[in-house]
Amino acid sequence: DIQMTQSPSPLSASVGDRVTITCRASQSISSWLAWYQQKPGKAPKLLIYKASSLESGVPSRFSGSGSGTEFTLTISSLQPDDFATYYCQQYNSYPFTFGPGTKVDIK
Amino acid sequence: QITLKESGPTLVKPTQTLTLTCTFSGFSLSTSGVGVGWIRQPPGKALEWLALIYWDDDKRYSPSLKSRLTITKDTSKNQVVLTMTNMDPVDTATYYCAHSPKPYDAFDIWGQGTMVTVSS
């Protein structure tokens, strides 16, 4: 299995901050990486696919980058609705493993 | 509009078999490329990928759970069923099903999830 790690966790930030979350894969996954946002008691929501493609309807303050083994999710200006847990997922090879999650909370 | 909804027991006893059904609308599992997957999340923990079935009946399983999982589809009913044998308290989790638009793709639409508790 490909192992996914995320940092930091947790992440404390304020409204308006630029926030960056890093996801690393144990082996190269090309650009086959997705980012999800999950709020308490809710299902995950797809934000980014193929490392940097923004899912339809997702605010443009979210962006993704990276390839190979290192990836980042950036929120350009953190909004109150963005306090949540963020997961990366590789879909380069089965099983399509998830990272441990990064909880973004209020500083 | 694609929607998915999980259903099944909320409580199962240790050693029993869990059967979960994902009923979906807005797409067909006979459409080339489409898949439906299952993911679970123990309380307060991370997401875990379990299994995925595609339009052509290709099935993929988590290696660590493969011996206990079976995924099937009923295209006429727009349903995907996941069975997990020999349930244990560590299997207590919220179980989600989700839509995959094509092979080797992210899950773009998720069901609301169903909480399953394993306890005697």
mmCIF file of C-alpha atoms in Angstrom:
data_model
loop_
_atom_site.group_PDB
_atom_site.id
_atom_site.type_symbol
_atom_site.label_atom_id
_atom_site.label_comp_id
_atom_site.label_asym_id
_atom_site.label_seq_id
_atom_site.Cartn_x
_atom_site.Cartn_y
_atom_site.Cartn_z
ATOM 1 C CA ASP A 1 0.000 0.000 0.000
ATOM 2 C CA ILE A 2 1.089 3.589 -0.592
ATOM 3 C CA GLN A 3 1.338 5.428 2.726
ATOM 4 C CA MET A 4 0.193 9.034 2.921
ATOM 5 C CA THR A 5 1.329 11.500 5.553
ATOM 6 C CA GLN A 6 0.142 15.044 6.222
ATOM 7 C CA SER A 7 1.584 18.004 8.082
ATOM 8 C CA PRO A 8 1.040 19.932 10.177
ATOM 9 C CA SER A 9 -1.647 18.542 12.394
ATOM 10 C CA PRO A 10 -3.357 20.283 13.855
ATOM 11 C CA LEU A 11 -3.007 23.700 12.300
ATOM 12 C CA SER A 12 -4.136 26.782 14.194
ATOM 13 C CA ALA A 13 -4.877 29.834 12.086
ATOM 14 C CA SER A 14 -6.891 33.031 11.983
ATOM 15 C CA VAL A 15 -9.422 34.331 9.506
ATOM 16 C CA GLY A 16 -7.551 35.919 6.623
ATOM 17 C CA ASP A 17 -4.413 33.804 7.043
ATOM 18 C CA ARG A 18 -2.759 32.026 4.156
ATOM 19 C CA VAL A 19 -2.733 28.346 5.057
ATOM 20 C CA THR A 20 -0.658 25.559 3.537
ATOM 21 C CA ILE A 21 -1.067 21.838 4.226
ATOM 22 C CA THR A 22 1.486 19.337 2.989
ATOM 23 C CA CYS A 23 0.794 15.763 1.919
ATOM 24 C CA ARG A 24 3.526 13.236 1.162
ATOM 25 C CA ALA A 25 3.271 9.848 -0.522
ATOM 26 C CA SER A 26 5.573 6.913 0.262
ATOM 27 C CA GLN A 27 6.226 6.496 -3.469
ATOM 28 C CA SER A 28 5.555 8.480 -6.604
ATOM 29 C CA ILE A 29 1.893 8.901 -7.467
ATOM 30 C CA SER A 30 2.396 11.276 -10.406
ATOM 31 C CA SER A 31 -0.448 13.800 -10.055
ATOM 32 C CA TRP A 32 -3.104 11.340 -8.902
ATOM 33 C CA LEU A 33 -3.967 13.129 -5.704
ATOM 34 C CA ALA A 34 -7.199 14.541 -4.320
ATOM 35 C CA TRP A 35 -7.968 16.848 -1.420
ATOM 36 C CA TYR A 36 -11.177 16.655 0.611
ATOM 37 C CA GLN A 37 -12.690 18.897 3.256
ATOM 38 C CA GLN A 38 -14.698 17.349 6.075
ATOM 39 C CA LYS A 39 -16.736 19.126 8.718
ATOM 40 C CA PRO A 40 -17.939 17.419 11.922
ATOM 41 C CA GLY A 41 -20.774 14.986 11.299
ATOM 42 C CA LYS A 42 -20.625 15.482 7.531
ATOM 43 C CA ALA A 43 -19.315 13.516 4.591
ATOM 44 C CA PRO A 44 -16.062 14.593 2.955
ATOM 45 C CA LYS A 45 -16.319 17.045 0.077
ATOM 46 C CA LEU A 46 -13.995 16.931 -2.919
ATOM 47 C CA LEU A 47 -11.991 20.153 -3.313
ATOM 48 C CA ILE A 48 -9.097 19.347 -5.633
ATOM 49 C CA TYR A 49 -8.410 16.438 -7.996
ATOM 50 C CA LYS A 50 -5.414 15.536 -10.121
ATOM 51 C CA ALA A 51 -3.279 17.500 -7.641
ATOM 52 C CA SER A 52 -4.236 20.956 -8.906
ATOM 53 C CA SER A 53 -7.651 20.868 -10.611
ATOM 54 C CA LEU A 54 -10.364 22.718 -8.710
ATOM 55 C CA GLU A 55 -13.647 20.845 -8.404
ATOM 56 C CA SER A 56 -16.633 22.710 -9.783
ATOM 57 C CA GLY A 57 -18.200 25.038 -7.246
ATOM 58 C CA VAL A 58 -15.192 25.150 -4.930
ATOM 59 C CA PRO A 59 -14.022 28.699 -4.095
ATOM 60 C CA SER A 60 -10.921 29.861 -5.911
ATOM 61 C CA ARG A 61 -9.123 30.574 -2.616
ATOM 62 C CA PHE A 62 -8.384 26.820 -2.584
ATOM 63 C CA SER A 63 -5.506 25.634 -4.741
ATOM 64 C CA GLY A 64 -3.375 22.539 -5.011
ATOM 65 C CA SER A 65 0.086 21.856 -6.330
ATOM 66 C CA GLY A 66 2.757 19.203 -6.487
ATOM 67 C CA SER A 67 3.590 15.952 -8.212
ATOM 68 C CA GLY A 68 5.493 12.788 -7.493
ATOM 69 C CA THR A 69 5.588 12.443 -3.725
ATOM 70 C CA GLU A 70 4.999 15.936 -2.326
ATOM 71 C CA PHE A 71 1.818 17.965 -2.582
ATOM 72 C CA THR A 72 0.315 21.060 -1.013
ATOM 73 C CA LEU A 73 -3.148 22.436 -0.446
ATOM 74 C CA THR A 74 -3.249 26.203 -0.016
ATOM 75 C CA ILE A 75 -6.083 28.365 1.207
ATOM 76 C CA SER A 76 -5.170 31.896 0.167
ATOM 77 C CA SER A 77 -7.293 33.713 2.750
ATOM 78 C CA LEU A 78 -8.896 31.543 5.412
ATOM 79 C CA GLN A 79 -12.619 32.094 5.854
ATOM 80 C CA PRO A 80 -14.818 31.107 8.830
ATOM 81 C CA ASP A 81 -16.370 28.316 6.734
ATOM 82 C CA ASP A 82 -12.943 26.775 6.143
ATOM 83 C CA PHE A 83 -12.353 25.547 9.685
ATOM 84 C CA ALA A 84 -12.507 21.798 9.083
ATOM 85 C CA THR A 85 -10.363 18.713 8.625
ATOM 86 C CA TYR A 86 -8.599 18.207 5.305
ATOM 87 C CA TYR A 87 -7.617 14.838 3.863
ATOM 88 C CA CYS A 88 -5.439 13.963 0.915
ATOM 89 C CA GLN A 89 -5.998 10.741 -1.044
ATOM 90 C CA GLN A 90 -3.875 9.030 -3.663
ATOM 91 C CA TYR A 91 -5.549 7.213 -6.529
ATOM 92 C CA ASN A 92 -2.465 6.087 -8.407
ATOM 93 C CA SER A 93 -2.721 2.491 -7.212
ATOM 94 C CA TYR A 94 -5.106 0.352 -5.189
ATOM 95 C CA PRO A 95 -5.957 0.669 -2.387
ATOM 96 C CA PHE A 96 -6.608 4.388 -2.841
ATOM 97 C CA THR A 97 -5.256 5.410 0.556
ATOM 98 C CA PHE A 98 -6.060 8.538 2.536
ATOM 99 C CA GLY A 99 -3.788 10.667 4.653
ATOM 100 C CA PRO A 100 -4.367 10.986 8.410
ATOM 101 C CA GLY A 101 -6.003 14.388 8.045
ATOM 102 C CA THR A 102 -5.124 17.943 9.065
ATOM 103 C CA LYS A 103 -7.517 19.742 11.366
ATOM 104 C CA VAL A 104 -7.588 23.492 10.816
ATOM 105 C CA ASP A 105 -8.815 25.214 13.936
ATOM 106 C CA ILE A 106 -9.123 28.738 15.206
ATOM 107 C CA LYS A 107 -6.022 30.286 16.732
ATOM 108 C CA GLN B 1 -27.940 15.400 -9.852
ATOM 109 C CA ILE B 2 -26.053 12.488 -8.332
ATOM 110 C CA THR B 3 -27.035 11.304 -4.871
ATOM 111 C CA LEU B 4 -26.063 8.278 -2.826
ATOM 112 C CA LYS B 5 -27.484 6.980 0.434
ATOM 113 C CA GLU B 6 -26.217 4.224 2.696
ATOM 114 C CA SER B 7 -28.506 1.935 4.643
ATOM 115 C CA GLY B 8 -28.086 -0.983 6.985
ATOM 116 C CA PRO B 9 -28.062 -1.938 10.656
ATOM 117 C CA THR B 10 -26.870 0.535 13.231
ATOM 118 C CA LEU B 11 -25.837 -2.187 15.663
ATOM 119 C CA VAL B 12 -24.252 -5.559 15.009
ATOM 120 C CA LYS B 13 -22.833 -8.126 17.391
ATOM 121 C CA PRO B 14 -19.224 -9.328 17.298
ATOM 122 C CA THR B 15 -18.656 -12.163 14.798
ATOM 123 C CA GLN B 16 -21.792 -11.242 12.840
ATOM 124 C CA THR B 17 -21.801 -10.256 9.169
ATOM 125 C CA LEU B 18 -22.565 -6.652 8.248
ATOM 126 C CA THR B 19 -24.513 -5.932 5.074
ATOM 127 C CA LEU B 20 -24.672 -2.340 3.857
ATOM 128 C CA THR B 21 -26.561 -1.068 0.837
ATOM 129 C CA CYS B 22 -25.750 2.029 -1.174
ATOM 130 C CA THR B 23 -28.744 3.243 -3.171
ATOM 131 C CA PHE B 24 -27.940 5.877 -5.740
ATOM 132 C CA SER B 25 -29.581 8.069 -8.358
ATOM 133 C CA GLY B 26 -28.447 10.391 -11.099
ATOM 134 C CA PHE B 27 -26.135 7.899 -12.790
ATOM 135 C CA SER B 28 -26.054 4.294 -13.923
ATOM 136 C CA LEU B 29 -23.533 1.639 -13.006
ATOM 137 C CA SER B 30 -23.878 0.328 -16.541
ATOM 138 C CA THR B 31 -22.222 3.497 -17.900
ATOM 139 C CA SER B 32 -18.667 2.894 -19.017
ATOM 140 C CA GLY B 33 -16.085 3.993 -16.471
ATOM 141 C CA VAL B 34 -18.362 4.619 -13.516
ATOM 142 C CA GLY B 35 -17.643 3.145 -10.112
ATOM 143 C CA VAL B 36 -18.976 3.150 -6.550
ATOM 144 C CA GLY B 37 -16.702 2.801 -3.568
ATOM 145 C CA TRP B 38 -16.967 2.276 0.180
ATOM 146 C CA ILE B 39 -14.967 4.199 2.748
ATOM 147 C CA ARG B 40 -15.227 4.092 6.534
ATOM 148 C CA GLN B 41 -14.261 6.365 9.401
ATOM 149 C CA PRO B 42 -14.030 5.257 13.044
ATOM 150 C CA PRO B 43 -15.124 7.915 15.515
ATOM 151 C CA GLY B 44 -12.533 10.672 15.692
ATOM 152 C CA LYS B 45 -10.226 8.926 13.232
ATOM 153 C CA ALA B 46 -9.210 9.138 9.595
ATOM 154 C CA LEU B 47 -10.883 7.866 6.470
ATOM 155 C CA GLU B 48 -10.140 4.303 5.358
ATOM 156 C CA TRP B 49 -10.687 3.099 1.785
ATOM 157 C CA LEU B 50 -12.434 -0.288 1.721
ATOM 158 C CA ALA B 51 -13.589 -1.377 -1.722
ATOM 159 C CA LEU B 52 -14.652 -0.216 -5.167
ATOM 160 C CA ILE B 53 -16.762 -1.756 -7.936
ATOM 161 C CA TYR B 54 -16.856 -0.591 -11.537
ATOM 162 C CA TRP B 55 -19.417 -0.691 -14.334
ATOM 163 C CA ASP B 56 -17.753 -3.776 -15.824
ATOM 164 C CA ASP B 57 -17.901 -5.636 -12.461
ATOM 165 C CA ASP B 58 -14.193 -5.088 -11.821
ATOM 166 C CA LYS B 59 -13.809 -5.200 -8.041
ATOM 167 C CA ARG B 60 -10.994 -3.837 -5.905
ATOM 168 C CA TYR B 61 -10.475 -4.395 -2.180
ATOM 169 C CA SER B 62 -8.292 -3.134 0.601
ATOM 170 C CA PRO B 63 -5.686 -5.901 1.009
ATOM 171 C CA SER B 64 -5.902 -5.733 4.793
ATOM 172 C CA LEU B 65 -9.657 -6.450 4.715
ATOM 173 C CA LYS B 66 -9.985 -8.398 1.496
ATOM 174 C CA SER B 67 -10.723 -11.717 3.195
ATOM 175 C CA ARG B 68 -13.718 -10.194 4.973
ATOM 176 C CA LEU B 69 -15.218 -7.961 2.257
ATOM 177 C CA THR B 70 -17.488 -8.610 -0.682
ATOM 178 C CA ILE B 71 -18.798 -5.854 -2.954
ATOM 179 C CA THR B 72 -21.571 -6.458 -5.477
ATOM 180 C CA LYS B 73 -23.837 -4.371 -7.664
ATOM 181 C CA ASP B 74 -27.426 -4.574 -8.821
ATOM 182 C CA THR B 75 -27.600 -2.310 -11.829
ATOM 183 C CA SER B 76 -31.359 -2.660 -12.218
ATOM 184 C CA LYS B 77 -31.923 -1.449 -8.657
ATOM 185 C CA ASN B 78 -29.183 1.204 -8.705
ATOM 186 C CA GLN B 79 -27.603 -0.384 -5.653
ATOM 187 C CA VAL B 80 -24.196 -1.488 -4.464
ATOM 188 C CA VAL B 81 -23.922 -3.862 -1.517
ATOM 189 C CA LEU B 82 -20.938 -4.299 0.799
ATOM 190 C CA THR B 83 -20.721 -7.254 3.138
ATOM 191 C CA MET B 84 -18.146 -7.507 5.893
ATOM 192 C CA THR B 85 -17.828 -10.749 7.814
ATOM 193 C CA ASN B 86 -16.681 -11.462 11.355
ATOM 194 C CA MET B 87 -17.380 -7.991 12.692
ATOM 195 C CA ASP B 88 -15.358 -6.739 15.653
ATOM 196 C CA PRO B 89 -15.704 -3.682 17.907
ATOM 197 C CA VAL B 90 -12.783 -2.073 16.020
ATOM 198 C CA ASP B 91 -15.043 -2.035 12.947
ATOM 199 C CA THR B 92 -17.279 0.515 14.662
ATOM 200 C CA ALA B 93 -17.347 3.416 12.225
ATOM 201 C CA THR B 94 -19.343 5.590 9.896
ATOM 202 C CA TYR B 95 -19.499 3.856 6.520
ATOM 203 C CA TYR B 96 -19.733 5.975 3.378
ATOM 204 C CA CYS B 97 -20.370 5.079 -0.233
ATOM 205 C CA ALA B 98 -19.157 7.419 -2.965
ATOM 206 C CA HIS B 99 -19.252 7.897 -6.751
ATOM 207 C CA SER B 100 -16.194 7.572 -8.941
ATOM 208 C CA PRO B 101 -16.654 9.053 -12.426
ATOM 209 C CA LYS B 102 -14.015 6.841 -14.013
ATOM 210 C CA PRO B 103 -11.287 4.364 -13.106
ATOM 211 C CA TYR B 104 -8.400 5.825 -11.168
ATOM 212 C CA ASP B 105 -10.309 8.896 -10.103
ATOM 213 C CA ALA B 106 -11.293 10.731 -6.951
ATOM 214 C CA PHE B 107 -14.667 10.326 -5.278
ATOM 215 C CA ASP B 108 -16.627 13.339 -6.409
ATOM 216 C CA ILE B 109 -19.950 12.701 -4.682
ATOM 217 C CA TRP B 110 -20.412 11.042 -1.275
ATOM 218 C CA GLY B 111 -23.370 9.682 0.607
ATOM 219 C CA GLN B 112 -24.219 11.031 4.040
ATOM 220 C CA GLY B 113 -22.785 7.981 5.772
ATOM 221 C CA THR B 114 -24.259 5.449 8.149
ATOM 222 C CA MET B 115 -22.931 4.775 11.646
ATOM 223 C CA VAL B 116 -22.410 1.135 12.569
ATOM 224 C CA THR B 117 -21.631 0.093 16.131
ATOM 225 C CA VAL B 118 -20.252 -3.344 16.900
ATOM 226 C CA SER B 119 -21.117 -4.390 20.411
ATOM 227 C CA SER B 120 -22.535 -7.341 22.261
#
